[in-house]
Structures are given as structure tokens and as C-alpha cells.
Amino acid sequence: MTRKKILGSHVKRLLSGVSDHGRRHLTEVETDLIQTNLLLEEAIEKLSRNFMAIHETVSAQQAAIDALLAGATPSAEQKEQLGALSSQVGEYVNAAVTSMQFQDMTSQLIDRTLKRVTGLREFLGTLGAHGAEMVPESDNDEIVELLGKVSMALAIQSLELRSVLRKAVSQKHLESGDIELF
């Protein structure tokens, strides 16, 4: 193989690797952001539902209290309903608090997304730093050697970043069991 073909092969492999690495991480960033958005939508919907239920229950309690203050004598059924309303408020408050647990998962997703962006920035910084070492007067052997160093440095960074990001984001689902996001 001629030196020109060797050089071309190294440049092609390097550019292809950078492109694949960048595309892979940007796809994962996009996935994490979509998952974060879905978690936020679900949590907001559940919070809204629970707060409306709390409002309705407190309004029913207030109506019963107003009737008592007006001198009405509650029936046994009304007394039972009043007691049930108090426990309902507690259930709705607990459900609302559970709905707010999305914060933990979104924090994990955002942290992972930031690590991906930082890793990609460092990856491109390494490429730029090594590229700065190349001078126009470099001969083919020097260029091939530099490209080999760049490829090795980028491969190491890519593996390190992948090992940091392997951990899945997980938490109890807001209503039904465990979910894991990849």
C-alpha cells in the first residue's frame, strides 16, 4: 500500500470514528431529554389531578363543617363521610408527594446528559489539540503517527465515557412498580 493510501485510510478511519462517536452520544442526549420531558408531563398531570382531588375533598369537608356550625345535626352517614374525607385528603397528599419523585429521575437523566455533552466536548477538544500538533510541513509518516495517537486517545476517552454512562436511570414508577430508562 502506498503512503498516500495509508494516510487516506487513517484520515478516513479517524473522521468516521469521530462522526460515529458524536452521532451516538447526541442520539443518547436526545433520548434522555425526551425521557425527561415525558417524566415531567406525567408528573405534572398527576400533580394536577391530585391537587384537584384535594380541593374537591376539602370543599366537601368545608360544606360539612359549615352545616355543623349552622347547628345541623349530622346523620351517622354524614359523620362517616366526614371521617372518610379526612383520610382521602391524606391519600391525595401522599399521591401528590409521590408524583413529585420525578425530580430524582430527571436529575439523573440531566446529569447523564451533561456527562455526555462534557465527554463529547472533551473528545472534540482532544481532536483539536492533536490536530494543532500537525504542521503543514509534516511528512506522511509523521501524519500517520499523529493520527494513530489521536485515534488511540479518542478510543480511550470513548471507553471511559461509556463506562461512566453505563448506569441506568431507575426509580419507583409513579404508580406501578420499577421502571428503568436506558
Coordinates of C-alpha atoms in Angstrom, one line a residue:
M1 CA 0.0 0.0 0.0
T2 CA 1.4 3.4 -0.9
R3 CA 2.0 6.1 1.8
K4 CA -0.8 8.2 0.3
K5 CA -3.3 5.4 0.6
I6 CA -2.2 4.6 4.2
L7 CA -2.6 8.3 5.1
G8 CA -6.0 8.4 3.4
S9 CA -7.1 5.3 5.2
H10 CA -6.1 6.7 8.6
V11 CA -7.8 10.0 7.9
K12 CA -11.0 8.2 6.8
R13 CA -11.0 5.9 9.9
L14 CA -10.5 8.9 12.2
L15 CA -13.2 11.0 10.7
S16 CA -15.6 8.1 10.6
G17 CA -14.9 7.3 14.2
V18 CA -15.4 11.0 15.3
S19 CA -18.7 11.1 13.4
D20 CA -19.9 7.8 14.8
H21 CA -18.9 8.8 18.4
G22 CA -20.6 12.2 18.1
R23 CA -23.8 10.9 16.5
R24 CA -24.1 8.1 19.1
H25 CA -23.8 10.5 22.0
L26 CA -26.1 13.1 20.5
T27 CA -28.7 10.4 19.9
E28 CA -28.4 9.4 23.6
V29 CA -28.7 13.0 24.7
E30 CA -31.8 13.3 22.6
T31 CA -33.3 10.1 24.2
D32 CA -32.5 11.4 27.7
L33 CA -34.1 14.7 27.0
I34 CA -37.3 13.0 25.6
Q35 CA -37.5 10.8 28.6
T36 CA -37.1 13.8 30.9
N37 CA -39.9 15.6 29.1
L38 CA -42.2 12.5 29.4
L39 CA -41.4 12.3 33.1
L40 CA -42.2 15.9 33.6
E41 CA -45.5 15.7 31.7
E42 CA -46.6 12.6 33.6
A43 CA -45.7 14.2 37.0
I44 CA -47.5 17.5 36.2
E45 CA -50.6 15.6 35.1
K46 CA -50.7 13.5 38.3
L47 CA -50.0 16.5 40.5
S48 CA -52.8 18.4 38.8
R49 CA -55.2 15.5 39.3
N50 CA -54.2 15.1 42.9
F51 CA -54.5 18.8 43.8
M52 CA -57.9 19.0 42.2
A53 CA -59.0 15.9 44.2
I54 CA -57.6 17.6 47.4
H55 CA -59.6 20.7 46.5
E56 CA -62.8 18.8 46.0
T57 CA -62.4 16.8 49.2
V58 CA -61.5 19.9 51.3
S59 CA -64.6 21.7 49.8
A60 CA -66.8 18.8 50.8
Q61 CA -65.3 18.9 54.3
Q62 CA -65.9 22.6 54.5
A63 CA -69.5 22.2 53.5
A64 CA -70.0 19.6 56.3
I65 CA -68.3 21.9 58.8
D66 CA -70.4 24.8 57.7
A67 CA -73.5 22.7 58.2
L68 CA -72.3 21.8 61.7
L69 CA -71.6 25.4 62.6
A70 CA -75.1 26.3 61.4
G71 CA -76.4 23.9 64.0
A72 CA -77.3 20.9 61.9
T73 CA -77.1 17.6 63.5
P74 CA -75.2 15.2 61.2
S75 CA -76.5 11.8 60.5
A76 CA -74.4 8.7 61.1
E77 CA -73.7 8.5 57.4
Q78 CA -72.6 12.2 57.3
K79 CA -70.3 11.5 60.2
E80 CA -68.8 8.5 58.4
Q81 CA -68.4 10.6 55.2
L82 CA -66.6 13.4 57.2
G83 CA -64.1 10.9 58.6
A84 CA -63.6 9.4 55.2
L85 CA -62.9 12.8 53.7
S86 CA -60.0 13.4 56.1
S87 CA -58.3 10.1 55.1
Q88 CA -58.9 10.9 51.4
V89 CA -57.1 14.2 51.8
G90 CA -54.2 12.3 53.3
E91 CA -54.2 9.8 50.4
Y92 CA -54.3 12.6 47.8
V93 CA -51.4 14.4 49.5
N94 CA -49.4 11.2 49.6
A95 CA -50.1 10.7 45.9
A96 CA -49.1 14.2 45.1
V97 CA -45.8 13.8 47.1
T98 CA -45.1 10.5 45.2
S99 CA -45.8 12.3 41.9
M100 CA -43.0 14.8 42.8
Q101 CA -40.5 12.0 42.9
F102 CA -39.9 12.6 39.2
Q103 CA -37.3 15.1 40.4
D104 CA -34.8 12.3 41.2
M105 CA -35.1 10.6 37.9
T106 CA -35.0 13.8 35.9
S107 CA -31.9 14.8 37.9
Q108 CA -30.2 11.5 37.0
L109 CA -31.2 12.0 33.3
I110 CA -29.9 15.5 33.2
D111 CA -26.7 14.5 35.0
R112 CA -26.2 11.7 32.4
T113 CA -26.9 14.1 29.6
L114 CA -24.4 16.7 30.9
K115 CA -21.8 13.9 31.2
R116 CA -22.4 13.0 27.5
V117 CA -22.1 16.6 26.4
T118 CA -19.0 17.2 28.5
G119 CA -17.5 13.9 27.2
L120 CA -18.2 14.9 23.6
R121 CA -16.7 18.3 24.2
E122 CA -13.5 16.7 25.7
F123 CA -13.5 14.3 22.8
L124 CA -13.6 17.1 20.3
G125 CA -11.0 19.1 22.4
T126 CA -8.6 16.1 22.2
L127 CA -9.1 16.0 18.4
G128 CA -8.4 19.7 18.2
A129 CA -5.4 19.6 20.4
H130 CA -3.8 16.8 18.4
G131 CA -4.7 18.5 15.2
A132 CA -2.9 21.6 16.3
E133 CA 0.3 19.5 16.6
M134 CA 0.1 18.8 12.9
V135 CA 2.1 21.3 10.9
P136 CA 1.8 21.8 7.1
E137 CA 5.4 20.6 6.8
S138 CA 4.7 17.2 8.3
D139 CA 5.6 14.3 6.1
N140 CA 3.3 11.3 5.7
D141 CA 5.0 9.2 8.4
E142 CA 4.6 12.0 10.9
I143 CA 1.0 12.5 10.0
V144 CA 0.3 8.7 10.2
E145 CA 1.9 8.6 13.6
L146 CA -0.1 11.6 14.8
L147 CA -3.3 10.1 13.5
G148 CA -2.5 6.9 15.4
K149 CA -2.0 8.8 18.6
V150 CA -5.2 10.7 18.0
S151 CA -7.2 7.5 17.3
M152 CA -5.8 5.9 20.4
A153 CA -6.5 8.9 22.7
L154 CA -10.1 9.1 21.3
A155 CA -10.7 5.4 21.7
I156 CA -9.6 5.6 25.4
Q157 CA -11.8 8.6 26.0
S158 CA -14.7 6.9 24.4
L159 CA -14.3 3.8 26.5
E160 CA -14.0 5.9 29.7
L161 CA -17.1 7.9 28.9
R162 CA -19.1 4.7 28.0
S163 CA -18.1 3.1 31.3
V164 CA -19.3 6.2 33.3
L165 CA -22.6 6.2 31.4
R166 CA -23.5 2.5 31.7
K167 CA -25.5 3.0 34.8
A168 CA -29.3 3.0 34.0
V169 CA -31.6 5.6 35.5
S170 CA -34.1 3.9 37.7
Q171 CA -36.7 4.7 40.4
K172 CA -40.1 3.5 41.5
H173 CA -42.6 4.4 38.8
L174 CA -45.1 7.0 40.0
E175 CA -47.9 4.4 40.2
S176 CA -46.8 0.9 39.2
G177 CA -43.5 -0.8 40.0
D178 CA -40.0 -0.2 38.8
I179 CA -39.1 1.4 35.5
E180 CA -35.6 1.7 34.1
L181 CA -34.6 4.2 31.4
F182 CA -31.6 3.5 29.2

